[in-house]
Short mmCIF file of N, CA and C in Angstrom, two decimals:
data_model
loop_
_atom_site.label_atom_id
_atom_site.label_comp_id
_atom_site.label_asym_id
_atom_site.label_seq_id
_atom_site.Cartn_x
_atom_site.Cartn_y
_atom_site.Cartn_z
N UNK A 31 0.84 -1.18 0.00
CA UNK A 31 0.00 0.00 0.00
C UNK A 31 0.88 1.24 0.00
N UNK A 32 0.14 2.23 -0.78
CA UNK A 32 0.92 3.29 -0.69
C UNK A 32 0.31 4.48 -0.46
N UNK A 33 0.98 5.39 0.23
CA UNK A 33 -0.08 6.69 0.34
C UNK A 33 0.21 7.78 -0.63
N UNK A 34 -0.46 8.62 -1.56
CA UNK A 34 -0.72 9.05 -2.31
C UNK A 34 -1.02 10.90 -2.38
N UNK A 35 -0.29 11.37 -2.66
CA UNK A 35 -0.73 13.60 -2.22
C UNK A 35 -1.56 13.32 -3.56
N UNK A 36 -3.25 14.10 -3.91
CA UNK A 36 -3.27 14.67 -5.05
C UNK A 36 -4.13 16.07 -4.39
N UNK A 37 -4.04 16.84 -5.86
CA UNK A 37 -4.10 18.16 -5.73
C UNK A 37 -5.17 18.74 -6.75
N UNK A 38 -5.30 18.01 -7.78
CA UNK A 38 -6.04 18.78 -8.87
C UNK A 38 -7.10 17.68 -8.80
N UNK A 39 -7.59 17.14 -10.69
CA UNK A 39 -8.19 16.59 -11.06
C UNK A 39 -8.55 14.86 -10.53
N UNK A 40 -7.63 14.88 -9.68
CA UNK A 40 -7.86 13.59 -8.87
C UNK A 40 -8.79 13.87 -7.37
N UNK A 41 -8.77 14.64 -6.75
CA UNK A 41 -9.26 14.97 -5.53
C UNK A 41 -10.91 14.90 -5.91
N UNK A 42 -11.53 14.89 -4.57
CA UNK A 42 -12.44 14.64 -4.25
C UNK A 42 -13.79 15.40 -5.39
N UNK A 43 -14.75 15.26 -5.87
CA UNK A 43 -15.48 16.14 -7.08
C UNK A 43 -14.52 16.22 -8.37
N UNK A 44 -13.07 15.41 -8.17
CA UNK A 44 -12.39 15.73 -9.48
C UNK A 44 -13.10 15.35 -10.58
N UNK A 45 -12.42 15.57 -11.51
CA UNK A 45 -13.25 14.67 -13.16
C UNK A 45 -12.52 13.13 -13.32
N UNK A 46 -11.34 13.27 -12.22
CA UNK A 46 -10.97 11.68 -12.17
C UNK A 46 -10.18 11.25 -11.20
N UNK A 47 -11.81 11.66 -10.19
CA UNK A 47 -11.16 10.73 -8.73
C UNK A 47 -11.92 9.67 -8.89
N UNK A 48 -12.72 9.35 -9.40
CA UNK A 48 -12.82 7.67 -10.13
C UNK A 48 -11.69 6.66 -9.95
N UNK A 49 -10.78 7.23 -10.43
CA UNK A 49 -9.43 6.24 -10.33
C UNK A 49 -9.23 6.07 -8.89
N UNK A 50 -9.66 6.67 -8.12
CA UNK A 50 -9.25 6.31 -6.33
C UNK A 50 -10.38 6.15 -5.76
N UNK A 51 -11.58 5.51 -6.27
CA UNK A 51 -13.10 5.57 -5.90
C UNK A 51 -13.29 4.04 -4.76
N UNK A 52 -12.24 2.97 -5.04
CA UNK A 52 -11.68 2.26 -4.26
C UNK A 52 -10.40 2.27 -3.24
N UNK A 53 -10.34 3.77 -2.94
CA UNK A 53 -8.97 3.89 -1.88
C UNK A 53 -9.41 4.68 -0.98
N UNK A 54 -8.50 4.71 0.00
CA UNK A 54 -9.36 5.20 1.88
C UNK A 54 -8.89 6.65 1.63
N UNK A 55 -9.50 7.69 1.90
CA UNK A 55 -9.15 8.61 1.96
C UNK A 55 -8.44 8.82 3.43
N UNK A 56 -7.13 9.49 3.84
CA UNK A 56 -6.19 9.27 4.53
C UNK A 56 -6.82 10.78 5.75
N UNK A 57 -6.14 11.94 4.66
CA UNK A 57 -6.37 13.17 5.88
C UNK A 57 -6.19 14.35 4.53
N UNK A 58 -6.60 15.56 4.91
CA UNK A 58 -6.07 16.53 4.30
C UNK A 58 -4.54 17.09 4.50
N UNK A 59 -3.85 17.39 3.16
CA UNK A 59 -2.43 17.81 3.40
C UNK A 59 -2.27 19.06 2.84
N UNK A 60 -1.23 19.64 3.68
CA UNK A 60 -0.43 20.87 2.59
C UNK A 60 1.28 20.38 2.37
N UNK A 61 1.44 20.66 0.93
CA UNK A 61 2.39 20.26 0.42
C UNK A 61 3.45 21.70 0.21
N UNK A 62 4.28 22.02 1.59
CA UNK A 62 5.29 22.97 1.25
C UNK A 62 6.29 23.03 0.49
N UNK A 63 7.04 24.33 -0.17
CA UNK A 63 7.89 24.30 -0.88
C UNK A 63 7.62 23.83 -2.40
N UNK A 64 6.74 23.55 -3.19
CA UNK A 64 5.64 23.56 -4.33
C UNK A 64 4.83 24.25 -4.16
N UNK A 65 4.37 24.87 -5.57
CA UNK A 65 3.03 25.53 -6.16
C UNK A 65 2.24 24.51 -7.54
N UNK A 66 1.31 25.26 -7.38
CA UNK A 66 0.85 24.54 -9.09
C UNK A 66 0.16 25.66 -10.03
N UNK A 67 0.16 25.64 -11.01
CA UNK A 67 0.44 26.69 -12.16
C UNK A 67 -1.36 26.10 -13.07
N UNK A 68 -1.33 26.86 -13.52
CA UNK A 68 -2.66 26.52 -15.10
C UNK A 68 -2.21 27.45 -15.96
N UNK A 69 -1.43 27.03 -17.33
CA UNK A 69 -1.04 27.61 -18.16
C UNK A 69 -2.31 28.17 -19.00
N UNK A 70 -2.15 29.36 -19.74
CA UNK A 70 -3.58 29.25 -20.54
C UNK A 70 -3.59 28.10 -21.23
N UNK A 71 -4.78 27.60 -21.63
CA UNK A 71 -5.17 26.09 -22.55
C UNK A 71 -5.28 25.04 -21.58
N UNK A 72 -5.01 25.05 -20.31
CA UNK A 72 -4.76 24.05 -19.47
C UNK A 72 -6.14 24.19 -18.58
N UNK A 73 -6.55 22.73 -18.46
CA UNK A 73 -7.73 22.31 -17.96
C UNK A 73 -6.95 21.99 -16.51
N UNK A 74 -6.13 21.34 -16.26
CA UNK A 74 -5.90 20.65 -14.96
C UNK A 74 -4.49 21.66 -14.27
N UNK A 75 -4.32 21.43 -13.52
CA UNK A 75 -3.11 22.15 -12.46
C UNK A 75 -1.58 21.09 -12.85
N UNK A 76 -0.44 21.99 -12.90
CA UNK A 76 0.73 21.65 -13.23
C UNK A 76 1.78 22.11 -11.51
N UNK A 77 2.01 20.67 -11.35
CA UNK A 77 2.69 20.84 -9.50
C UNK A 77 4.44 21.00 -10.26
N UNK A 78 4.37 22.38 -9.37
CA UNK A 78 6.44 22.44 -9.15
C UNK A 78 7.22 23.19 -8.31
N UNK A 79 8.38 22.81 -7.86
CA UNK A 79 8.86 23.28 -6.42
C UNK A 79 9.09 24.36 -6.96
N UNK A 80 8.20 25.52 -5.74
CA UNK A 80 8.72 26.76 -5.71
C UNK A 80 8.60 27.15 -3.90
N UNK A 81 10.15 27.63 -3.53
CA UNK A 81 10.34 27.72 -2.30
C UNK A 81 9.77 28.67 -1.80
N UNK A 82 8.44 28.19 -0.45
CA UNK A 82 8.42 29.19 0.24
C UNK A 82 6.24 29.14 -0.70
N UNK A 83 6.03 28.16 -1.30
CA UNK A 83 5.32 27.82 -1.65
C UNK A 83 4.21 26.50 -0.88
N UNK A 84 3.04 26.68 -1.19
CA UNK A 84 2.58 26.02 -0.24
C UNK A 84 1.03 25.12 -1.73
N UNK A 85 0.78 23.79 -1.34
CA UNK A 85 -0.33 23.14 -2.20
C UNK A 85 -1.21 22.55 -1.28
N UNK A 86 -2.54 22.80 -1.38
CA UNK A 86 -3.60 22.16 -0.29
C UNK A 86 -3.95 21.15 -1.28
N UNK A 87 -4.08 19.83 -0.95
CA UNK A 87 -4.33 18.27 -1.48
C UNK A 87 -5.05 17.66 -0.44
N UNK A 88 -5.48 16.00 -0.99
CA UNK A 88 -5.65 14.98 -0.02
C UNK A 88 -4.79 14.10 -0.33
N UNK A 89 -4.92 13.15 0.86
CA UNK A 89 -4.15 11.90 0.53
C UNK A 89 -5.03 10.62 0.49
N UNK A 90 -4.15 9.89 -0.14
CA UNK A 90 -5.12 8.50 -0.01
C UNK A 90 -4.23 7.33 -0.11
N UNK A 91 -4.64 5.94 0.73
CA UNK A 91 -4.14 5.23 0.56
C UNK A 91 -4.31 4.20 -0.45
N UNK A 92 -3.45 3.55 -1.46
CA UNK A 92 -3.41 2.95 -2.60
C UNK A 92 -2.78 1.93 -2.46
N UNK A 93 -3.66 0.95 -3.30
CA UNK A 93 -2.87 -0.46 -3.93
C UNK A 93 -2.07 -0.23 -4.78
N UNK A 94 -1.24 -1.56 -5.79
CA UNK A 94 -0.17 -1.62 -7.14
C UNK A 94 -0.77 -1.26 -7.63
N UNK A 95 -2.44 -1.84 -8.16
CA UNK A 95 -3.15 -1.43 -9.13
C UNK A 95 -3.29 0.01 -9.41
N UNK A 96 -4.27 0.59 -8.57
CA UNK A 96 -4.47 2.01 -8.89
C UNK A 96 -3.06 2.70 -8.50
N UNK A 97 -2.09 2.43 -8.27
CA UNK A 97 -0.77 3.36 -8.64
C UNK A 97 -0.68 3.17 -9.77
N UNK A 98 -0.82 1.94 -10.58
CA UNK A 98 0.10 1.90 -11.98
C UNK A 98 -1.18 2.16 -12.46
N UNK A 99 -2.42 2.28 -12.52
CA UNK A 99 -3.45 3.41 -13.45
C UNK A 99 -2.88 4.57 -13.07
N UNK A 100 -2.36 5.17 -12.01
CA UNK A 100 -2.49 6.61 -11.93
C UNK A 100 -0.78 6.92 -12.33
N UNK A 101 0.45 5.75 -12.44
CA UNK A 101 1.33 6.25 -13.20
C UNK A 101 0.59 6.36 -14.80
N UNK A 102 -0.30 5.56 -15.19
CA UNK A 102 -0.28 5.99 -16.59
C UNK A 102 -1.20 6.94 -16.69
N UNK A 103 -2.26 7.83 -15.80
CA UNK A 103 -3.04 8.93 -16.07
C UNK A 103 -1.61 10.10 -16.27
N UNK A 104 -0.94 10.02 -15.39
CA UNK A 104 -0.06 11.18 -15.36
C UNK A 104 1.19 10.89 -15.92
N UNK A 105 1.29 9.95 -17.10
CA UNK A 105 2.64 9.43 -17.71
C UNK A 105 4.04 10.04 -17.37
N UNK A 106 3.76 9.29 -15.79
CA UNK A 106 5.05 9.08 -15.65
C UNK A 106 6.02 8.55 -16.14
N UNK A 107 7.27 9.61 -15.30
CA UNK A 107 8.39 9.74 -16.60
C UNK A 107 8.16 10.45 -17.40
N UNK A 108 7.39 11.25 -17.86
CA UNK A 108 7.42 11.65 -19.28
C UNK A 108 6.59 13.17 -18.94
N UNK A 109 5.46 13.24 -18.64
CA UNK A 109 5.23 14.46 -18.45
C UNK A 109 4.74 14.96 -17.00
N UNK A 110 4.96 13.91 -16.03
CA UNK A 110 4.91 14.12 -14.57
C UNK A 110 5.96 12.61 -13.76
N UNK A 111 6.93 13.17 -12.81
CA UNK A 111 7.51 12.20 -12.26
C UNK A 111 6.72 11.94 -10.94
N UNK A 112 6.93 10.59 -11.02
CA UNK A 112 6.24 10.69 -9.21
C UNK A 112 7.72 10.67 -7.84
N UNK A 113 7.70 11.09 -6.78
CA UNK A 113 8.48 11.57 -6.37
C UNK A 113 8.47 11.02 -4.71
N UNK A 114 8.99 10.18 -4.25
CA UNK A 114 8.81 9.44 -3.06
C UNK A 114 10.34 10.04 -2.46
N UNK A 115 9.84 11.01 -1.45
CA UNK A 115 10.85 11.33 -0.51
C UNK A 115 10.95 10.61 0.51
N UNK A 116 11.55 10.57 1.45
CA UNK A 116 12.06 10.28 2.83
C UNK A 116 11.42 10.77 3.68
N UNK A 117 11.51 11.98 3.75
CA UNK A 117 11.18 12.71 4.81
C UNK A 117 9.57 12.80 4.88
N UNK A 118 8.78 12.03 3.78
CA UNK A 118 7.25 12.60 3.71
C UNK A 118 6.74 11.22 3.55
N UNK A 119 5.66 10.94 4.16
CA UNK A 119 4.72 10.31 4.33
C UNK A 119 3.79 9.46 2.92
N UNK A 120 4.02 10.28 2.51
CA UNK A 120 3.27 10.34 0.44
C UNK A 120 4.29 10.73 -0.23
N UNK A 121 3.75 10.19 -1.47
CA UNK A 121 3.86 10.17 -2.82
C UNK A 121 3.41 11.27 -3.52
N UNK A 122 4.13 11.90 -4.69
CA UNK A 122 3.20 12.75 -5.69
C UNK A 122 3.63 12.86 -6.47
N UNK A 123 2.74 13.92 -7.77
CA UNK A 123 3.39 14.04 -8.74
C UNK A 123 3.86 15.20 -9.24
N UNK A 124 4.90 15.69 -9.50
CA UNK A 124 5.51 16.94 -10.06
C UNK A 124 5.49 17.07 -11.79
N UNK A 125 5.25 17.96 -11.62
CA UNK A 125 5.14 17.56 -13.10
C UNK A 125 6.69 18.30 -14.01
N UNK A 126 7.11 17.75 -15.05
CA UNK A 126 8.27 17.71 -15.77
C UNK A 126 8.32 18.48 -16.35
N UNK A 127 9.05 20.05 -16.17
CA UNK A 127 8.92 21.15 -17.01
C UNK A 127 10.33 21.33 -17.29
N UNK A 128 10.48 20.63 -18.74
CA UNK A 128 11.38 20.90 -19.67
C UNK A 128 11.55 22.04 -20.24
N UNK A 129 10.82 23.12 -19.90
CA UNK A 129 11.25 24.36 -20.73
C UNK A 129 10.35 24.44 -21.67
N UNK A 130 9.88 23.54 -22.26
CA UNK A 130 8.69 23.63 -23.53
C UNK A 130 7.62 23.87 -23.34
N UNK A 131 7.09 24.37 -21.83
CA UNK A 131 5.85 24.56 -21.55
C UNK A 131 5.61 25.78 -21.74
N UNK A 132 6.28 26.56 -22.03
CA UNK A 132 5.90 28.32 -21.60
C UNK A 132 5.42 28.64 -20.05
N UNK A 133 5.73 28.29 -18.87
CA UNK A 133 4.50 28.51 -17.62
C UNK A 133 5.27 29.51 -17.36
N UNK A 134 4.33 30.59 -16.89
CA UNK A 134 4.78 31.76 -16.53
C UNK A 134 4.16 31.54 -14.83
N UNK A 135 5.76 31.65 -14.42
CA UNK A 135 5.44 31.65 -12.87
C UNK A 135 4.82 32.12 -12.27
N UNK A 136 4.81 33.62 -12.70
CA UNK A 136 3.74 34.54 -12.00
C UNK A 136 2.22 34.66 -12.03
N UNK A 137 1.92 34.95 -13.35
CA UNK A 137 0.62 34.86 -14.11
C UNK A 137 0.02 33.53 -13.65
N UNK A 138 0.50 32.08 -13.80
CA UNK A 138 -0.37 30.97 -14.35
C UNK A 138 -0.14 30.47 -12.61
N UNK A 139 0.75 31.12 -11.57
CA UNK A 139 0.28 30.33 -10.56
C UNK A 139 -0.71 30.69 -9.78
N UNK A 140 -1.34 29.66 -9.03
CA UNK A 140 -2.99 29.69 -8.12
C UNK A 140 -1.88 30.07 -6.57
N UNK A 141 -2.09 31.36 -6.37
CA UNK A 141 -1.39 32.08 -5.35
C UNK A 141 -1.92 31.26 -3.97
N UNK A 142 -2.93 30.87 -3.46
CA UNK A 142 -3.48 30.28 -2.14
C UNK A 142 -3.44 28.68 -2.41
N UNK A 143 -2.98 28.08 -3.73
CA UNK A 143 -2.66 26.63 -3.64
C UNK A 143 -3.79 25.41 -3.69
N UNK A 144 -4.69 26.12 -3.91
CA UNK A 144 -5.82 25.12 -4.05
C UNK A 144 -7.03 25.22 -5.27
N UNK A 145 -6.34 24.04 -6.02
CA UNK A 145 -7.48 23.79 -7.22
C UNK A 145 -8.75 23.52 -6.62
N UNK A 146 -9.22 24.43 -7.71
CA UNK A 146 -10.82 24.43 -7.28
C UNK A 146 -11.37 23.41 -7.99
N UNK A 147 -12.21 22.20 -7.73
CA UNK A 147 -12.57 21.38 -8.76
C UNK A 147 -14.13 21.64 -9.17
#
């Protein structure tokens, strides 16, 4: 089992917390030192460390199964890594900004940290 941070389109009323419709919901978290961004064109929230930054999420606890659906909702590796620290309790996903995104730090981030679903 694994415990799980999400923040956007997975959380509770998401358009795909379906995928965790079989997992315990754990507690509410804030995820310091990350923000998350909505570029224009962007339907869902983009998570990335910015210090001094703060993300309101839930957690949940997860089987293999729904991890490896939810590595392939957020193709990991490729356009979100998932990121298992030490020091934290959960799992999440950051998402992989190669530079090709255009996100403008200022403009596209949600200043109080919480996607509205």
């Amino acid at each position: 089992m694994y415990n799980i941070f999400v923040y956007g389109t997975l959380k509770k009323e998401g358009c795909n917390h379906h995928f965790l419709k079989d997992s315990e919901f754990v507690k509410n978290e804030v995820l310091k030192d990350h923000s998350i961004y909505v570029p224009d064109l962007f339907n869902f929230p983009l998570l990335l460390e910015d210090e001094g930054g703060k993300v309101h999420g839930e957690i949940y606890k997860i089987d293999d199964n729904t991890l490896a659906n939810l590595d392939m909702l957020e193709s990991e590796g490729n356009l979100y890594n998932r990121i298992n620290k030490d020091e934290l309790d959960f799992q999440y996903y950051l998402f992989n900004d190669n530079g090709t995104w255009n996100i403008d730090r200022k403009k596209d981030k949600i200043d109080d940290g919480i996607w509205e679903v």
